[in-house]
CSV table of C-alpha atoms and ligand atoms in Angstrom, one decimal:
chain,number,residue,atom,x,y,z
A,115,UNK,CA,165.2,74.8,62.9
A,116,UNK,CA,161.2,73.7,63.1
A,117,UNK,CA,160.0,74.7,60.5
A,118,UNK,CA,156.8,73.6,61.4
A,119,UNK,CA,156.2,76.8,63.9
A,120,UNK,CA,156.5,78.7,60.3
A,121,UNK,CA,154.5,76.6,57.9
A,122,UNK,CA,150.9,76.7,57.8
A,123,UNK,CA,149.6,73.7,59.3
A,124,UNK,CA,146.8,73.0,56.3
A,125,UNK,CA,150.2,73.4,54.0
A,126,UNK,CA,152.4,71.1,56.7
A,127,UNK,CA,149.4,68.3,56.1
A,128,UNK,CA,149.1,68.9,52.8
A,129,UNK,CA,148.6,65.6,50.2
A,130,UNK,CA,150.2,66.8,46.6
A,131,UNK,CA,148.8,65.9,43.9
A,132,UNK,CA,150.3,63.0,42.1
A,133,UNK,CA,150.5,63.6,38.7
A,134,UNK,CA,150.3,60.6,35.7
A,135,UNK,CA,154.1,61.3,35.3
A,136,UNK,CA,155.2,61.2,38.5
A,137,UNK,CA,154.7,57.3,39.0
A,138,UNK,CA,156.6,56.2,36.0
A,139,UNK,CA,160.0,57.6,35.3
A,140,UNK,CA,161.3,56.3,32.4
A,141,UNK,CA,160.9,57.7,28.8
A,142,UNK,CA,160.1,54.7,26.4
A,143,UNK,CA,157.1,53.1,26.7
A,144,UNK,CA,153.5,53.0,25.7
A,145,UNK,CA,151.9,55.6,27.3
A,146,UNK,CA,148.1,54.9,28.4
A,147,UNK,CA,148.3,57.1,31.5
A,148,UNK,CA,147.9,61.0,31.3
A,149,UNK,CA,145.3,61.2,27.8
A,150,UNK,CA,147.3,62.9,25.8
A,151,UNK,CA,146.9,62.8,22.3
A,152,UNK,CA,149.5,60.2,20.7
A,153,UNK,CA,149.3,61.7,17.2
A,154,UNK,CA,151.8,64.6,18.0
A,155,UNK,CA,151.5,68.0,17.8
A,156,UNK,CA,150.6,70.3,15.2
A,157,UNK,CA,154.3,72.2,15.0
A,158,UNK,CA,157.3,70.6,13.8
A,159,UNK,CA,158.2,69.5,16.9
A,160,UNK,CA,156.2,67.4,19.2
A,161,UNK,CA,154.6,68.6,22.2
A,162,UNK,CA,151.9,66.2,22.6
A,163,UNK,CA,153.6,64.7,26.3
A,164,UNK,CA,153.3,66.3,29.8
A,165,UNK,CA,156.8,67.6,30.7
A,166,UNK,CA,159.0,66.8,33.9
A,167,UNK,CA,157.0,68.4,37.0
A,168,UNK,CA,160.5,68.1,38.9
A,169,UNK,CA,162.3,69.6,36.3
A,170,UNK,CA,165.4,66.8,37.2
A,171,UNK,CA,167.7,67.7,34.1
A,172,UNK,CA,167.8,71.6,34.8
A,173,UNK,CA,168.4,71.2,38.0
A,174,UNK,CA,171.1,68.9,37.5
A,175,UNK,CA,172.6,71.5,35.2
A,176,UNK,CA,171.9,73.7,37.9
A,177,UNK,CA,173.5,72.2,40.3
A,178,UNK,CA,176.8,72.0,38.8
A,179,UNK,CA,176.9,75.8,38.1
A,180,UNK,CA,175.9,77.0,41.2
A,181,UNK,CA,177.5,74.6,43.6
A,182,UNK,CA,174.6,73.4,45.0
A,183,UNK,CA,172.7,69.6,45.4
A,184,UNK,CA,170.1,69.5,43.4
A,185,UNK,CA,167.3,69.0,46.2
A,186,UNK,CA,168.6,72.9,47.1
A,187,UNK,CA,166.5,73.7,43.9
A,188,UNK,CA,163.1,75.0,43.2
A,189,UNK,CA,162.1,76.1,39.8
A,190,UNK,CA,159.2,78.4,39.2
A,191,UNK,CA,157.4,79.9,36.1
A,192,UNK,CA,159.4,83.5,36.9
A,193,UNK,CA,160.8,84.0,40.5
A,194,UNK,CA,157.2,85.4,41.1
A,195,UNK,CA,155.8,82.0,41.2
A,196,UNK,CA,158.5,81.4,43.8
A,197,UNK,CA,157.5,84.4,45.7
A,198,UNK,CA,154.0,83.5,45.6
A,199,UNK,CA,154.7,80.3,46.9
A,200,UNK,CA,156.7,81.4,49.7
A,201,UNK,CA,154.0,83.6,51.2
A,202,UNK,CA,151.3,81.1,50.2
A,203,UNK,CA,153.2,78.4,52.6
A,204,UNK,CA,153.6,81.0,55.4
A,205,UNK,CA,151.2,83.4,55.7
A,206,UNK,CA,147.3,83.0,56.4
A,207,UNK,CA,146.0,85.9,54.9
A,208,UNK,CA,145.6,89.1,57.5
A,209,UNK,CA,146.5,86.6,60.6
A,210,UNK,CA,150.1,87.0,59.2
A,211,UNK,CA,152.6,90.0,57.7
A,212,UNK,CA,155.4,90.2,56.3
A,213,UNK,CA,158.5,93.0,56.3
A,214,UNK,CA,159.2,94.6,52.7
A,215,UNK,CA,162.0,98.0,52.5
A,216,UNK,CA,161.1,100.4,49.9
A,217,UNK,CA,161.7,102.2,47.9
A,218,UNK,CA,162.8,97.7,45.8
A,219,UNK,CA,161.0,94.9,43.8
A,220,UNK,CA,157.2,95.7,43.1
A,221,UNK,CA,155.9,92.0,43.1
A,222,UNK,CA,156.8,91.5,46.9
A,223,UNK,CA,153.8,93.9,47.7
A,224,UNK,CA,151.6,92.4,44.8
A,225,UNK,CA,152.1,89.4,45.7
A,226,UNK,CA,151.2,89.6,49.3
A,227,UNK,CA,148.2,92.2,48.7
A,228,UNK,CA,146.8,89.4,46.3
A,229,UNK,CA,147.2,87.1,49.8
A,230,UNK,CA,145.4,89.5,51.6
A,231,UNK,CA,148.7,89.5,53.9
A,232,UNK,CA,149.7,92.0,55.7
A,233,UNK,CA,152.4,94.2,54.5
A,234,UNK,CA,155.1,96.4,57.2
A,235,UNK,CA,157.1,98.8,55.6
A,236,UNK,CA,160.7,99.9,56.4
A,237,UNK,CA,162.0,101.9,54.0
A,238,UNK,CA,165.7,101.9,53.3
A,239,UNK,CA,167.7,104.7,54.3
A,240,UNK,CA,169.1,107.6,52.3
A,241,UNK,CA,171.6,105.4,51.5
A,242,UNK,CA,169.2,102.6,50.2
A,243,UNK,CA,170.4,100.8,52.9
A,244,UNK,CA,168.5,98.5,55.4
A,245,UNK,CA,167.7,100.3,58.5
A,246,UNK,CA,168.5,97.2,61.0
A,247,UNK,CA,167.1,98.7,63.7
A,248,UNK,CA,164.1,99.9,62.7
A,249,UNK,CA,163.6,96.5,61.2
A,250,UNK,CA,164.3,94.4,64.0
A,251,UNK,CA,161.9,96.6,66.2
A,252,UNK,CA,159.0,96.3,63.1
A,253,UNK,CA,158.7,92.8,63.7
A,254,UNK,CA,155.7,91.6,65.0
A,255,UNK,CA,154.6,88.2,66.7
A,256,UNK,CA,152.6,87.2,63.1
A,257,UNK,CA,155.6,88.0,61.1
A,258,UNK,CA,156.4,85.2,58.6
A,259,UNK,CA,158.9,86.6,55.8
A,260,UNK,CA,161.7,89.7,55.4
A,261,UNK,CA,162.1,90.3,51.8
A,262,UNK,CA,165.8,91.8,50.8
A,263,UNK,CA,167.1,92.2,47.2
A,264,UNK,CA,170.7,93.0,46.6
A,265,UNK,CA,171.4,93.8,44.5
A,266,UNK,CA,168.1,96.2,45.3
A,267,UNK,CA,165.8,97.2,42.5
A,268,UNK,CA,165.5,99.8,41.6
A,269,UNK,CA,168.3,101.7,43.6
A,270,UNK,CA,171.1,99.6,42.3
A,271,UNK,CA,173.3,98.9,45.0
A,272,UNK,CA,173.9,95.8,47.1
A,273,UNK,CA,172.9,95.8,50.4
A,274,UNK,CA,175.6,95.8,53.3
A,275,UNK,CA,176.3,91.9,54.3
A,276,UNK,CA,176.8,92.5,57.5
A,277,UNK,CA,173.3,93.7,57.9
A,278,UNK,CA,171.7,91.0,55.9
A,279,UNK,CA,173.7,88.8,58.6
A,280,UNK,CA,172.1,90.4,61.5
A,281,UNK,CA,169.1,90.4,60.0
A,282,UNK,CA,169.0,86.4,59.6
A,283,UNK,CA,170.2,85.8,62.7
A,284,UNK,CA,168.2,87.7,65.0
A,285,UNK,CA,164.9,86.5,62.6
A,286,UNK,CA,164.2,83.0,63.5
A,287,UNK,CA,160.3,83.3,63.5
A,288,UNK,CA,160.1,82.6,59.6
A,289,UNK,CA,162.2,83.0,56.4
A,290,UNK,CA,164.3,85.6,55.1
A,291,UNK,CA,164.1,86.1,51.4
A,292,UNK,CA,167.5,87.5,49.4
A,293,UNK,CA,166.8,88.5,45.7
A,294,UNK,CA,169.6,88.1,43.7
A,295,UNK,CA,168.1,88.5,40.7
A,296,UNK,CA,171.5,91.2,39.7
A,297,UNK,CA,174.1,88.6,41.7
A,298,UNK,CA,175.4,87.9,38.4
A,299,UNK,CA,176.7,91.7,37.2
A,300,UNK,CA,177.8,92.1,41.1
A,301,UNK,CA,181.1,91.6,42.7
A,302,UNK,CA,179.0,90.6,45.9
A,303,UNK,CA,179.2,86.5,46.3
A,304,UNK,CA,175.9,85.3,46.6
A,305,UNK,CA,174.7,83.1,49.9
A,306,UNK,CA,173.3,80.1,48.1
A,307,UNK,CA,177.5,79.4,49.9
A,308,UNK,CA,175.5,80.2,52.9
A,309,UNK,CA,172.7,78.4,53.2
A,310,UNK,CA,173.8,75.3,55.3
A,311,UNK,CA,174.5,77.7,58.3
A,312,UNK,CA,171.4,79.4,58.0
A,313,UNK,CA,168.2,77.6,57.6
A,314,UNK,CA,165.9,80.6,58.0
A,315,UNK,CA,167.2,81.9,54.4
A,316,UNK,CA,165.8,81.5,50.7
A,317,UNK,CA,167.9,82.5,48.1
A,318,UNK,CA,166.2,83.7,44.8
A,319,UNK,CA,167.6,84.2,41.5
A,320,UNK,CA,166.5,83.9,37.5
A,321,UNK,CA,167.1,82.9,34.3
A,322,UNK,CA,165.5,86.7,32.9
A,323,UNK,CA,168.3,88.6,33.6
A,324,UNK,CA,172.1,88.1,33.0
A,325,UNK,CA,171.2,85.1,31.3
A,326,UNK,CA,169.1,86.7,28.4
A,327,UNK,CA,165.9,84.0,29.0
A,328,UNK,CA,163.5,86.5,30.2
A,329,UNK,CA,160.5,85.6,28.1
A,330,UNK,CA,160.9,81.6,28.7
A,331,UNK,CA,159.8,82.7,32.8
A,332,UNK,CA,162.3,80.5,34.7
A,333,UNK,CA,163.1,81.7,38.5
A,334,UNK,CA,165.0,80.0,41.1
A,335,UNK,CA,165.2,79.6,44.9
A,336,UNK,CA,167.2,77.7,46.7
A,337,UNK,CA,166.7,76.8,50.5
A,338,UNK,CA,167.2,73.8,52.9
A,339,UNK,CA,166.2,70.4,51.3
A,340,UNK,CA,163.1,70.4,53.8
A,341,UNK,CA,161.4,74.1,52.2
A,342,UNK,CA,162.4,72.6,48.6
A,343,UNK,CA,159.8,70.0,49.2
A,344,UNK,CA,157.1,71.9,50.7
A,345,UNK,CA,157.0,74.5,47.4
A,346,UNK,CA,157.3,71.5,45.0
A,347,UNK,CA,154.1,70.2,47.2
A,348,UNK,CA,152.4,73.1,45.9
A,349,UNK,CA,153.4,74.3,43.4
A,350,UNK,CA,151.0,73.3,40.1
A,351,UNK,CA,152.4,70.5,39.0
A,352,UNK,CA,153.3,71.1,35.5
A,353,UNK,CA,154.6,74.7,36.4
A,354,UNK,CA,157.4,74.7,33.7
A,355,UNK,CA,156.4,74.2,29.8
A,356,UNK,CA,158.4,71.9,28.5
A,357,UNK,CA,159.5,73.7,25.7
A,358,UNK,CA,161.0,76.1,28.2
A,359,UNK,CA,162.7,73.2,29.6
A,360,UNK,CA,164.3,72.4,26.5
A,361,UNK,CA,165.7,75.6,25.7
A,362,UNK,CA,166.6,76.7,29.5
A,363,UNK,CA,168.7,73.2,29.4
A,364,UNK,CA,170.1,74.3,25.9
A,365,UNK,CA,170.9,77.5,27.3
A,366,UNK,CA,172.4,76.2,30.4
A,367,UNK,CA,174.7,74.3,28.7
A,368,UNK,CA,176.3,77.5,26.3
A,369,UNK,CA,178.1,79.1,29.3
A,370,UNK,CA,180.4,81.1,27.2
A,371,UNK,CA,177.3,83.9,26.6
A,372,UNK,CA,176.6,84.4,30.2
A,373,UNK,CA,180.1,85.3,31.1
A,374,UNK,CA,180.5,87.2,28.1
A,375,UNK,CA,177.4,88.8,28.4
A,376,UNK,CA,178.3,89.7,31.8
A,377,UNK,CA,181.6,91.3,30.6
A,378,UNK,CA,180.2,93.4,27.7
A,379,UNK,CA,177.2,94.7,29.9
A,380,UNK,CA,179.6,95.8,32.7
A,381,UNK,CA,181.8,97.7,29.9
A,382,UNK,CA,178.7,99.4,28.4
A,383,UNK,CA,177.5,100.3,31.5
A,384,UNK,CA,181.2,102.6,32.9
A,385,UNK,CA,180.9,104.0,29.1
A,386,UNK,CA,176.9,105.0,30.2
A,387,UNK,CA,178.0,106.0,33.4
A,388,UNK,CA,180.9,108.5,32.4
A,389,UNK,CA,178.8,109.9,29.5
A,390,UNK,CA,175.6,110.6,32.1
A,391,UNK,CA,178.4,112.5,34.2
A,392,UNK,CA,179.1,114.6,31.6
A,393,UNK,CA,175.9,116.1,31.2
A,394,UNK,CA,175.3,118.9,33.6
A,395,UNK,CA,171.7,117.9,34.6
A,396,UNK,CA,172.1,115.1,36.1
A,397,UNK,CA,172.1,115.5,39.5
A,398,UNK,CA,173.4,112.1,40.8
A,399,UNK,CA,174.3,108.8,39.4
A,400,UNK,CA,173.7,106.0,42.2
A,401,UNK,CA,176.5,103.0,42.1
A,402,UNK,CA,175.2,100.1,40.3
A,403,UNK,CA,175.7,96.1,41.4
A,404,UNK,CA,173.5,95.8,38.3
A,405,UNK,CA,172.5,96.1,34.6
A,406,UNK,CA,170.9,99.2,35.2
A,407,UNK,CA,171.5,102.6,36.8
A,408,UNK,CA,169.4,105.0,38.8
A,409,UNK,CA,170.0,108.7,38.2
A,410,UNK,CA,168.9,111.9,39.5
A,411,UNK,CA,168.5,114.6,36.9
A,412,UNK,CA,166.6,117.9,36.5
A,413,UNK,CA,163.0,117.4,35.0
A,414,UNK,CA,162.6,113.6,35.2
A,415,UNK,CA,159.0,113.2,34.3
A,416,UNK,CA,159.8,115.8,31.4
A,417,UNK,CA,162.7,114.0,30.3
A,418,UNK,CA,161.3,110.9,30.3
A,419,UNK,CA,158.1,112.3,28.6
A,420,UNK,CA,160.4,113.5,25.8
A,421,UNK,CA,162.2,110.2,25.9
A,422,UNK,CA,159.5,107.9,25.2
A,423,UNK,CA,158.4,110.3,22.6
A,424,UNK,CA,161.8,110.0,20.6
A,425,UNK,CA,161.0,106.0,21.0
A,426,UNK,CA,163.4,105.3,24.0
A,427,UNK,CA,161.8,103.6,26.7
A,428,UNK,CA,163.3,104.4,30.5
A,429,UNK,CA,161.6,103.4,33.6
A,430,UNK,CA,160.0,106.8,35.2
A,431,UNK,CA,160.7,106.4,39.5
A,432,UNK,CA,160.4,109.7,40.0
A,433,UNK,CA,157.0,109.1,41.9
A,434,UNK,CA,158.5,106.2,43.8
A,435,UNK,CA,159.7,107.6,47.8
A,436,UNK,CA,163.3,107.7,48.1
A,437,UNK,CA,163.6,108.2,44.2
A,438,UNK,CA,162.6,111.5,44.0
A,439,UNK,CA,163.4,112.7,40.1
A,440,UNK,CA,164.7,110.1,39.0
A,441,UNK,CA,164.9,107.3,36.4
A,442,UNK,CA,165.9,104.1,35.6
A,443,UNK,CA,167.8,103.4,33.2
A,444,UNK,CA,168.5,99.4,31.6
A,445,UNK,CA,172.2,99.1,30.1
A,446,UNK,CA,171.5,98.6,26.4
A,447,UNK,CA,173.7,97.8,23.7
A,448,UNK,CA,176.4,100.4,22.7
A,449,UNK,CA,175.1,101.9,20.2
A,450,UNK,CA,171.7,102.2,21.8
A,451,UNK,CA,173.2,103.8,25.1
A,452,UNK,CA,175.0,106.5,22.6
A,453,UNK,CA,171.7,107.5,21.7
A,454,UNK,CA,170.0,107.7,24.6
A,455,UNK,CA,172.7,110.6,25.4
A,456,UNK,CA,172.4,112.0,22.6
A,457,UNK,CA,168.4,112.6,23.2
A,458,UNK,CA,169.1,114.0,26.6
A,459,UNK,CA,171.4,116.2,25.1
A,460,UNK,CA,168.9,117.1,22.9
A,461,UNK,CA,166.4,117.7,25.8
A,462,UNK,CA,168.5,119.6,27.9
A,463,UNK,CA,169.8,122.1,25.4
B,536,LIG,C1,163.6,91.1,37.3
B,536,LIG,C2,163.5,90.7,38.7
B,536,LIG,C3,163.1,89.5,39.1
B,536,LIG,C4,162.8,88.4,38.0
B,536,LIG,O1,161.5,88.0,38.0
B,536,LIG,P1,161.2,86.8,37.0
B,536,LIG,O2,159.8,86.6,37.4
B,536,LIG,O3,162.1,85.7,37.3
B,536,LIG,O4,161.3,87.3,35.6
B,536,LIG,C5,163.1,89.1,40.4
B,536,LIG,N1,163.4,90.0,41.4
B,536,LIG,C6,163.8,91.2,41.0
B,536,LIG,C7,164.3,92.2,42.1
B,536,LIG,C8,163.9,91.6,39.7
B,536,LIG,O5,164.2,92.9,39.4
């Protein structure tokens, strides 16, 4: 693939930075280079020195759980670093657009209106599916990125894999983006397998979901060796704290909670789902690859008014096209689920 047809050329020619700690690797020595202050920090742990920029030991980590070489990796400060990045590299402002399917992810659009980059729209069907078709058809000559999550939020669902196949293969004028930020509550294998048979494709995923490290901001994506380098060229070069690094390698390294938390969320979430069913209001429960669920109900904004005002916060779609009346719901703990019936109960009755 040339990715040079798809790469800005001022990003193509682009000379990185070179940061103090990228010319010496090792980790003793007196260090003159990068004027920090050699005192320490005021905490009892010292921050005083510049972290990583490459990030090498979480991606090593990295690359042992997801199968992948460790040049496959970028790491951003949240996936929306990553998706910022992506656009940034591809798309010059207005000269450029990209495809987004509604009703999903909100930051796809922010991030591209904050570009100035144009934005097409092709909403999902009625069964927040991709409408191939329509998509292929939408493309225009400027076109630079296709932006699918599937599992989609906020619909819930995955997203049929053999349109995501057609979609890469007949999209060869730029990137095609899969979120998988849900891959890990989803019986759906994710295509970071994929990736050496399609160089048009950037997997993303994150640390902020399955993996309980939402507030630490760690997103991935993972693409031919060749796009790695380009985002790492310019991406800021200290982009990842290095206390986050600490604890994301920590974390990393406890793979017992992940699979357990994956287990326990799944459980809660058919207890949710069969309780929601039992309440006459609700009008329809979409299937969930996720930790969350999208229902239908009578009086949405009401209930969700009411909701909030009993101290239970829901996310209120019912204003968002193709969610008409309907909110989103997170999979809490047990005992937190139980009540959230028990206040639409209340509401209802
Ligand atoms: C939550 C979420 C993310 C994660 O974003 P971070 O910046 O990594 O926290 C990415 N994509 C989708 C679709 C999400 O719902």
């Amino acid at each position: 693939m040339n990715y040079q047809s798809i790469i800005l050329p001022h990003i193509w020619n682009l000379k990185p930075y070179s940061s103090a700690r990228d010319e010496f690797k090792g980790k003793e020595g007196i260090f003159l280079d990068a004027n920090e202050n050699p005192l320490g920090s005021p905490l009892s742990e010292n921050w005083n020195r510049y972290p990583d920029p490459m990030q090498w030991e979480i991606k090593e980590e990295l690359s042992d759980i997801k199968q992948i070489p460790a040049d496959q990796i970028f790491i951003g400060n949240g996936s929306d670093e990553a998706i910022d990045l992506i656009i940034r590299m591809t798309c010059a402002g207005q000269a450029n657009s990209i495809i987004l399917c509604p009703p999903t992810y909100g930051m796809y659009e922010v991030s591209a209106s904050i570009n100035h980059v144009n934005i097409l729209s092709v909403p999902l069907t009625k069964e927040y599916q991709l409408d191939v078709e329509q998509i292929l058809s939408t493309v225009k000559e400027d076109t630079r990125i296709i932006f699918i999550c599937s599992p989609n939020n906020p619909t819930g669902n995955k997203i049929n894999r053999s349109d995501i196949y057609q979609i890469i293969e007949k999209f060869q004028q730029g990137f095609v983006i899969i979120d998988e930020a849900y891959i890990d509550f989803s019986d759906e294998p994710s295509f970071i397998t994929e990736l050496d048979k399609y160089p048009n494709v950037i997997v993303m995923q994150t640390l902020s979901k399955a993996y309980g490290l939402a507030s630490l901001r760690l997103g991935m994506a993972f693409a031919n060796p060749q796009i790695i380098q380009i985002l790492n060229k310019i991406k800021p070069p200290y982009n990842i704290g290095g206390a986050t690094q600490a604890l994301v390698l920590e974390a990393l390294r406890n793979r017992d909670f992940l699979i357990n938390s994956i287990q326990q969320i799944n459980h809660a979430k058919n207890t949710l789902i069969s309780k929601l069913e039992a309440i006459p209001q609700v009008i329809r429960i979409f299937p969930s690859q996720a930790n969350f669920i999208l229902v239908k109900m009578e009086k949405a904004q009401e209930l969700f008014d009411y909701l909030i005002s009993q101290q239970v916060i829901t996310r209120n779609r019912s204003n968002v096209t193709l969610c008409e009346s309907s909110i989103r719901i997170t999979v809490g703990l047990p005992e937190e689920n139980h009540i959230l019936i028990q206040k639409m109960q209340e509401f209802y009755s």
